[in-house]
PDB file of C-alpha atoms and ligand atoms in Angstrom:
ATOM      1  CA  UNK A1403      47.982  82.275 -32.913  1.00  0.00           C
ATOM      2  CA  UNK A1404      50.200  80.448 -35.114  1.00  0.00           C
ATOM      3  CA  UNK A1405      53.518  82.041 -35.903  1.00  0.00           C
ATOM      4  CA  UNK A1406      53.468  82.715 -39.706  1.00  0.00           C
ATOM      5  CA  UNK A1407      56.143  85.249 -41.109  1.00  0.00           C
ATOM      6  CA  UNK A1408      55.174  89.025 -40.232  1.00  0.00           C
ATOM      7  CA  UNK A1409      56.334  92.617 -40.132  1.00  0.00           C
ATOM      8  CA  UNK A1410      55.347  95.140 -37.401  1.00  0.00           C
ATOM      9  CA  UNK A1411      54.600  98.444 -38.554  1.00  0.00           C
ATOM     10  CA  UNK A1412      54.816 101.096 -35.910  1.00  0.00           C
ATOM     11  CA  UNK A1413      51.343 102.428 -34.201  1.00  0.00           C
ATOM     12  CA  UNK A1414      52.314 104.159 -30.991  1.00  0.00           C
ATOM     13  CA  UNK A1415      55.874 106.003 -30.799  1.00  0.00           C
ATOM     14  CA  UNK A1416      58.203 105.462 -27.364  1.00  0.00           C
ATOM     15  CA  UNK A1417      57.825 109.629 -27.257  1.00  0.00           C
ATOM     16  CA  UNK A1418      54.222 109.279 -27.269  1.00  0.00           C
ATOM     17  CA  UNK A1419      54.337 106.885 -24.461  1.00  0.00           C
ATOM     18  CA  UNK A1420      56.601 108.632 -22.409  1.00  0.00           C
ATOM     19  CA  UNK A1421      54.359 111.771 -22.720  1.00  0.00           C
ATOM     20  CA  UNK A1422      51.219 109.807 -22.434  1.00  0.00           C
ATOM     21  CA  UNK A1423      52.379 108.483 -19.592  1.00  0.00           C
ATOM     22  CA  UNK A1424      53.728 111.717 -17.835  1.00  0.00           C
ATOM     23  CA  UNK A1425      50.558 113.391 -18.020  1.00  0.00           C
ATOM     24  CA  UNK A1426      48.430 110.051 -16.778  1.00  0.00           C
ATOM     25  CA  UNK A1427      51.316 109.884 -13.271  1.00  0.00           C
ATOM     26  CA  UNK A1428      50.342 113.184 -12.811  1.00  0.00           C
ATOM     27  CA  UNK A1429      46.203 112.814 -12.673  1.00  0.00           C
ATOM     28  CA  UNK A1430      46.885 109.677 -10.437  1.00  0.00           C
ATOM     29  CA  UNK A1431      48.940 111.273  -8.091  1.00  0.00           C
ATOM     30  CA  UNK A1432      46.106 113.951  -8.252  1.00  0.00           C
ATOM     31  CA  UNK A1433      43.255 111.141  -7.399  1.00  0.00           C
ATOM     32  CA  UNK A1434      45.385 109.521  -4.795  1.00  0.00           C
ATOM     33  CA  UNK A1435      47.012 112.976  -3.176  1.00  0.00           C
ATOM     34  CA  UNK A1436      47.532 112.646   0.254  1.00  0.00           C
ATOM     35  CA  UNK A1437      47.771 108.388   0.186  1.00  0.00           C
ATOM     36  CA  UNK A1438      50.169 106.529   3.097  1.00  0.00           C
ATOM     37  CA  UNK A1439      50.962 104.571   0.614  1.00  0.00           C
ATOM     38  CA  UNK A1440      49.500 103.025  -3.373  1.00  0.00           C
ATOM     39  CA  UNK A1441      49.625  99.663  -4.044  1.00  0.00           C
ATOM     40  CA  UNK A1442      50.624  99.263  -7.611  1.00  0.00           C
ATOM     41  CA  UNK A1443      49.551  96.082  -9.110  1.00  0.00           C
ATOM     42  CA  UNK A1444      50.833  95.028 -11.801  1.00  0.00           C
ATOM     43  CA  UNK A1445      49.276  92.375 -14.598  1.00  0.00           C
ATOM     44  CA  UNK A1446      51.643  89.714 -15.308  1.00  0.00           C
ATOM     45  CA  UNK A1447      53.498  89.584 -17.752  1.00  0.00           C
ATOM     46  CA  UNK A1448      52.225  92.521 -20.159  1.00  0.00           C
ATOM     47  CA  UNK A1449      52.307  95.229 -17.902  1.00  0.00           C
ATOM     48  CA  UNK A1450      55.682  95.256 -16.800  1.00  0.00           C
ATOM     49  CA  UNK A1451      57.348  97.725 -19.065  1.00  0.00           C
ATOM     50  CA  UNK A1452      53.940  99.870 -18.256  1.00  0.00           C
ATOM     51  CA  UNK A1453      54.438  99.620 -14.862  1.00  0.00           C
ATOM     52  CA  UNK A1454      58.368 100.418 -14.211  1.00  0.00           C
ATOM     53  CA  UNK A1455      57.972 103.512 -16.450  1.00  0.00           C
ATOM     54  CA  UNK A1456      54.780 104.870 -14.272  1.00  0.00           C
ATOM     55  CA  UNK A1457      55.920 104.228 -10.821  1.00  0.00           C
ATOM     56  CA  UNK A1458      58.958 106.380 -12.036  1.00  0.00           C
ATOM     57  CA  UNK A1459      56.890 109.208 -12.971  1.00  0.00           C
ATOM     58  CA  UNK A1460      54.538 109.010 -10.036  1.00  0.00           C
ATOM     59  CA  UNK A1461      54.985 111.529  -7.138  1.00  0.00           C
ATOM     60  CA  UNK A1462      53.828 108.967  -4.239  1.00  0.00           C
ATOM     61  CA  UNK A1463      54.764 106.665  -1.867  1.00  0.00           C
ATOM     62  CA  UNK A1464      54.541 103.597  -3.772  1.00  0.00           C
ATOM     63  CA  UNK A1465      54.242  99.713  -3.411  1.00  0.00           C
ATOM     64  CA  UNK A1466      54.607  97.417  -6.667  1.00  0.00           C
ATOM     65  CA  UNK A1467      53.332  93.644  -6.466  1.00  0.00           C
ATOM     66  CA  UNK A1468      52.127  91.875  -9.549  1.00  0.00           C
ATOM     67  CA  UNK A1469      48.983  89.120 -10.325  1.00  0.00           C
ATOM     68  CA  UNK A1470      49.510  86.798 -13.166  1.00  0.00           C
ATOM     69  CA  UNK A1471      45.756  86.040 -14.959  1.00  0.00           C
ATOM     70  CA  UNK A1472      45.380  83.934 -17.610  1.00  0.00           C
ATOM     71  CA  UNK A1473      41.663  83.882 -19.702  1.00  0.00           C
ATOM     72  CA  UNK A1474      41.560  80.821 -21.704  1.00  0.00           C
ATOM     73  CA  UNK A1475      37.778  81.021 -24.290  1.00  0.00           C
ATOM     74  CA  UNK A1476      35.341  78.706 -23.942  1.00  0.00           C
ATOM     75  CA  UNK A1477      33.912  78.139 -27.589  1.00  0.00           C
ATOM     76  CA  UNK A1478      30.934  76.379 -26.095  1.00  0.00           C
ATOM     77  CA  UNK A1479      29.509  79.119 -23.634  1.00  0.00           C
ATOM     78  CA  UNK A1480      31.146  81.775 -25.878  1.00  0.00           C
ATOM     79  CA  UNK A1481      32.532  83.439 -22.423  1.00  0.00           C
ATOM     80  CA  UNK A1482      35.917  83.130 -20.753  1.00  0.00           C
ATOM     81  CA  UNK A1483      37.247  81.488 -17.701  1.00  0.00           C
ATOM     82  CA  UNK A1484      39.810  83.990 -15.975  1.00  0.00           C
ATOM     83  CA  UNK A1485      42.363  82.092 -14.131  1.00  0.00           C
ATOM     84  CA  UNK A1486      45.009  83.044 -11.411  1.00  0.00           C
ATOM     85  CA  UNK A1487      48.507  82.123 -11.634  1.00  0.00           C
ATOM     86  CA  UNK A1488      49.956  84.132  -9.470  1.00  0.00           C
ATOM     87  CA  UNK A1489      48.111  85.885  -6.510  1.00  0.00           C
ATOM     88  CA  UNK A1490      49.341  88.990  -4.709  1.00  0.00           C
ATOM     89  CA  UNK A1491      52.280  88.951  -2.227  1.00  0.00           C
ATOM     90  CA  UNK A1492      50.554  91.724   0.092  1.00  0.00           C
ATOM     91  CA  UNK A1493      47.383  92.324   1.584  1.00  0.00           C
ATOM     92  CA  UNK A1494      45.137  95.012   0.008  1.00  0.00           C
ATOM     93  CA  UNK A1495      42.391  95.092   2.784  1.00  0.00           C
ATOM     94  CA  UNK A1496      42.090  99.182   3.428  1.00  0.00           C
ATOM     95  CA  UNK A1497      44.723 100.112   1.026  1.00  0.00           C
ATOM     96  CA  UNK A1498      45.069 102.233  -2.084  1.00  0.00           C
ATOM     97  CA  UNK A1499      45.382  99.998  -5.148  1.00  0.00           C
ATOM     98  CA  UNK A1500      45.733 101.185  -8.467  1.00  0.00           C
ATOM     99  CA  UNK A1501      46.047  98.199 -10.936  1.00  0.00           C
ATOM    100  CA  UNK A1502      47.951  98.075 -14.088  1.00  0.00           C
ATOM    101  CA  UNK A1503      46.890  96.631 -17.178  1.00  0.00           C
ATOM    102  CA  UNK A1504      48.547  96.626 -20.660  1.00  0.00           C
ATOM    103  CA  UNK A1505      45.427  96.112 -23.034  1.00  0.00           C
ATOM    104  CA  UNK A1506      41.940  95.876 -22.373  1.00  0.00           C
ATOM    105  CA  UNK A1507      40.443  93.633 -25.346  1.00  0.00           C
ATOM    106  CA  UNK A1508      37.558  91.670 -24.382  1.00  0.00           C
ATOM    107  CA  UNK A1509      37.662  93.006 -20.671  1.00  0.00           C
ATOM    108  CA  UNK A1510      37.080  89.772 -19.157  1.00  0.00           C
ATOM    109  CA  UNK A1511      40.176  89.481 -17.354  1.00  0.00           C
ATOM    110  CA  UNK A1512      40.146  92.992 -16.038  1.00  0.00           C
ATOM    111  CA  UNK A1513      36.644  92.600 -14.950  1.00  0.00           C
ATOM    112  CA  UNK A1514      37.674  89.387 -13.341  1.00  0.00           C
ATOM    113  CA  UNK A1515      40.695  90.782 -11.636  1.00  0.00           C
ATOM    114  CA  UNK A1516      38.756  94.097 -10.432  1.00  0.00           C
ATOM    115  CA  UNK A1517      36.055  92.021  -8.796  1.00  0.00           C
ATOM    116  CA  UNK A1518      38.704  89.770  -6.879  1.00  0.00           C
ATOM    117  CA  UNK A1519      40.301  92.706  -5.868  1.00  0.00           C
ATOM    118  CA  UNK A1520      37.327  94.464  -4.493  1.00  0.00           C
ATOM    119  CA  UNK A1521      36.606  91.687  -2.049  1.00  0.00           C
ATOM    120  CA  UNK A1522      39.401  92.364  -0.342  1.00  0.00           C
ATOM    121  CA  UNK A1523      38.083  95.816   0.595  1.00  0.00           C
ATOM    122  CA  UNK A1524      40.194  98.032  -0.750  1.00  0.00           C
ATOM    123  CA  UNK A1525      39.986 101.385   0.864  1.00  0.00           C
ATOM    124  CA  UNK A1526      39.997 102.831  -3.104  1.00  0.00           C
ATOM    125  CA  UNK A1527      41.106 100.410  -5.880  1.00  0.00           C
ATOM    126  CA  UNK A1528      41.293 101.732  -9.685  1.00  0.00           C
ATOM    127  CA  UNK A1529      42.850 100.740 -12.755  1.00  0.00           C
ATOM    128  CA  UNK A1530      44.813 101.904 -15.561  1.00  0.00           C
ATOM    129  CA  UNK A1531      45.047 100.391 -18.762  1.00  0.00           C
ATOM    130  CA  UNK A1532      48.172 101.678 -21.841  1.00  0.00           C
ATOM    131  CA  UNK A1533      45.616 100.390 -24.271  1.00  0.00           C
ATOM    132  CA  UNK A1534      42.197  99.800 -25.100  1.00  0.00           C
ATOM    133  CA  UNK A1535      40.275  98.285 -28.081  1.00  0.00           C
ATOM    134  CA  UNK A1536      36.818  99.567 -27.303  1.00  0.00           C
ATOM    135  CA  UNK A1537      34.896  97.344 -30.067  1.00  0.00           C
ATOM    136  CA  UNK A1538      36.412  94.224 -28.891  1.00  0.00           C
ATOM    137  CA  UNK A1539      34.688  94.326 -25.619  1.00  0.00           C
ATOM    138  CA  UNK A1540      32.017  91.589 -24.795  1.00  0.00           C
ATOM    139  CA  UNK A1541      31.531  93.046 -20.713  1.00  0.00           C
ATOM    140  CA  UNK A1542      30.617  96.142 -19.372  1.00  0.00           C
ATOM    141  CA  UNK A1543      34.318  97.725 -18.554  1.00  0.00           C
ATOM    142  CA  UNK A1544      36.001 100.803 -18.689  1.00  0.00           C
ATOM    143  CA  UNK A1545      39.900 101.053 -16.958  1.00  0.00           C
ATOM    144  CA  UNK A1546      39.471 104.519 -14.761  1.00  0.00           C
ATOM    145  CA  UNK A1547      42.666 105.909 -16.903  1.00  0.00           C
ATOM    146  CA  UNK A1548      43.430 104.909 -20.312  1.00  0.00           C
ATOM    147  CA  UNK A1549      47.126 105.634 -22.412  1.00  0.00           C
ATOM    148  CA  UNK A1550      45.772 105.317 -25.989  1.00  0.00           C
ATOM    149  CA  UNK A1551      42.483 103.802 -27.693  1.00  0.00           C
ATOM    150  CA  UNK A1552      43.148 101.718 -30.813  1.00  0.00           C
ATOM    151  CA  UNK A1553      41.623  99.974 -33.438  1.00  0.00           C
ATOM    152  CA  UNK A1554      41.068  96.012 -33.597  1.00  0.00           C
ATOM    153  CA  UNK A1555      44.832  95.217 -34.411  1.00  0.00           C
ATOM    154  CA  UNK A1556      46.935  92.521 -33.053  1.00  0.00           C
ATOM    155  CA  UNK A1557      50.042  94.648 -31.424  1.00  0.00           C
ATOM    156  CA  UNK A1558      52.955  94.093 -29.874  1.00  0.00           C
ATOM    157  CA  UNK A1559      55.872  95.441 -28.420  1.00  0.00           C
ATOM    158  CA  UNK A1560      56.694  97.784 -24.926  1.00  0.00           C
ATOM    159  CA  UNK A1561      55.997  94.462 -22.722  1.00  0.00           C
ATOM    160  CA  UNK A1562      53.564  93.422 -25.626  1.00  0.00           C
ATOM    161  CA  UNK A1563      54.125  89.809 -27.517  1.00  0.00           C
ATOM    162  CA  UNK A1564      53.001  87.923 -29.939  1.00  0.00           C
ATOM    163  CA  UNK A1565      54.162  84.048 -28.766  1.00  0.00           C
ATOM    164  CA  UNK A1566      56.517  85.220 -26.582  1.00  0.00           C
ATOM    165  CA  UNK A1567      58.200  87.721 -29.248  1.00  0.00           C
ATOM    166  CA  UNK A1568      58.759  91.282 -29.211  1.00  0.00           C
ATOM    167  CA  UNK A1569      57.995  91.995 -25.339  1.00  0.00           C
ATOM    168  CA  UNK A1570      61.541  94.588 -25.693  1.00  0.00           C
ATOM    169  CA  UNK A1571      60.400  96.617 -28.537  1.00  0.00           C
ATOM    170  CA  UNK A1572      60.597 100.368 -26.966  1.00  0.00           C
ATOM    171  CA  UNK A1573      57.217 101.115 -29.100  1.00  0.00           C
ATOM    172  CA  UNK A1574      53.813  99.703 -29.831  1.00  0.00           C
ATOM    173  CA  UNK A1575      53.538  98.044 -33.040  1.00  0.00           C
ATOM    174  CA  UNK A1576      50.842  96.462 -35.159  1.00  0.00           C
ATOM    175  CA  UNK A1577      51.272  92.890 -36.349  1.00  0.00           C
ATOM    176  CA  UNK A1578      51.073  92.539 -40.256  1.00  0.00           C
ATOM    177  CA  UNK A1579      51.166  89.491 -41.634  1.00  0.00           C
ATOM    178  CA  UNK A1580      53.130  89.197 -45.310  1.00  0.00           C
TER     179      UNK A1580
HETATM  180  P1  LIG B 401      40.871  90.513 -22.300  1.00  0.00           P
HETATM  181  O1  LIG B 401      40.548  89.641 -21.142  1.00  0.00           O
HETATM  182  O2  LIG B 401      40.289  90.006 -23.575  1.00  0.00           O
HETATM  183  O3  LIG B 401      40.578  91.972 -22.092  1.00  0.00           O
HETATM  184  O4  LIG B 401      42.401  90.296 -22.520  1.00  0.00           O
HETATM  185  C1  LIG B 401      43.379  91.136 -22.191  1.00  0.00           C
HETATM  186  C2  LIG B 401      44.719  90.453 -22.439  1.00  0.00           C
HETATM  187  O5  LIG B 401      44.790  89.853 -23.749  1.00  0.00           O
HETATM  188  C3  LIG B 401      45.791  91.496 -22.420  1.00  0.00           C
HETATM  189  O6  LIG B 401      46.277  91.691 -21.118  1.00  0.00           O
HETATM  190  C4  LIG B 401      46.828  90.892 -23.342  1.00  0.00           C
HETATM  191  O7  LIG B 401      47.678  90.048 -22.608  1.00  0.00           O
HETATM  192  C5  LIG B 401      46.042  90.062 -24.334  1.00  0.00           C
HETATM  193  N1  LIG B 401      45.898  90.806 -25.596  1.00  0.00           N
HETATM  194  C6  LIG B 401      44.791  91.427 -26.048  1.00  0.00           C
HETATM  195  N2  LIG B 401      45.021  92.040 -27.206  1.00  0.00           N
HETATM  196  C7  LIG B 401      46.319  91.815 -27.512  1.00  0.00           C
HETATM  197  C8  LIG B 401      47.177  92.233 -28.599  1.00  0.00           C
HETATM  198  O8  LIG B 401      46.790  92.958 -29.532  1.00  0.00           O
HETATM  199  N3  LIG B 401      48.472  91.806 -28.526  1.00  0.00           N
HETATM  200  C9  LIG B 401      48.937  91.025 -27.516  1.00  0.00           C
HETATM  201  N4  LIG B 401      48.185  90.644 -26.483  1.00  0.00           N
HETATM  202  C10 LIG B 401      46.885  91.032 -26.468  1.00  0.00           C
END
């Protein structure tokens, strides 16, 4: 997208994150009671506000490493290619893995990542997602936990950006162009 001057009008509050967030910890340390250890992996660069406020509210031994994905769109094919940028430090093979996602929009990259990860033979791998745009997908997706649904908006902010911008704002905001 082309930077052209905007405002950003405030969707999701940092309260209703926090709280969002509180109650999702608490089902995942439900789902993965009893773990050695969860693998926490987070999607560069997106997640990582996501991710430093869960692990914080999660009541489990926990691991953090981080994949960096990139899906550039192929006009022609009218599908994506989902590349890797950055693989994962540690081996997953019999672990708990819970991956960390900040939107799902088309789903391609999460489906991508998911079936990557599921080679390695995870003992149990799942995925949460803060945000979803359910009538953007084009595959068959759903994150096993999801923060907030939202509309077809272009939003930013809470390790969000538009071009780079706005990754710090402590809320989600939609982009409005003036
Ligand atoms: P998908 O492969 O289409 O599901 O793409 C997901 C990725 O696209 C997310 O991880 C974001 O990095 C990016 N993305 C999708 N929607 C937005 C948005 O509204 N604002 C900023 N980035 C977005």
């Amino acid at each position: 997208m082309a930077e052209r001057p905007y405002v950003i009008d405030e969707m999701i509050s940092a309260k209703s994150i926090a709280a969002r967030i509180e109650a999702l910890a608490h089902e995942i340390a439900g789902e993965f009671a009893g773990t050695d250890k969860l693998v926490v992996v987070g999607l560069l660069r997106g997640s990582f506000v996501f991710i430093a406020d869960l692990v914080r509210e999660l009541d489990l031994p926990v691991e953090v490493d981080f994949l960096e994905a990139s899906s550039y769109g192929n006009a022609m094919e009218s599908s994506r290619e989902v590349r890797i940028l950055k693989d994962l430090r540690g081996e997953i093979e019999g672990r708990d893995v819970l991956v960390v996602e900040d939107i799902v929009d088309t789903g391609h990259t999460l489906a991508h990542v998911m079936t990557l990860l599921r080679a390695r033979r995870p003992r149990r791998l799942r995925s949460i997602a803060l945000l979803d745009k359910p009538t953007r997908r084009e595959v068959e997706i759903h994150a096993d936990w999801t923060g907030f649904e939202i509309p077809d908006e272009f939003v930013v902010g809470y390790g969000i950006d538009y071009a780079q911008h706005n990754r710090n704002l402590p809320y989600i905001g939609k982009v409005r162009f003036v």
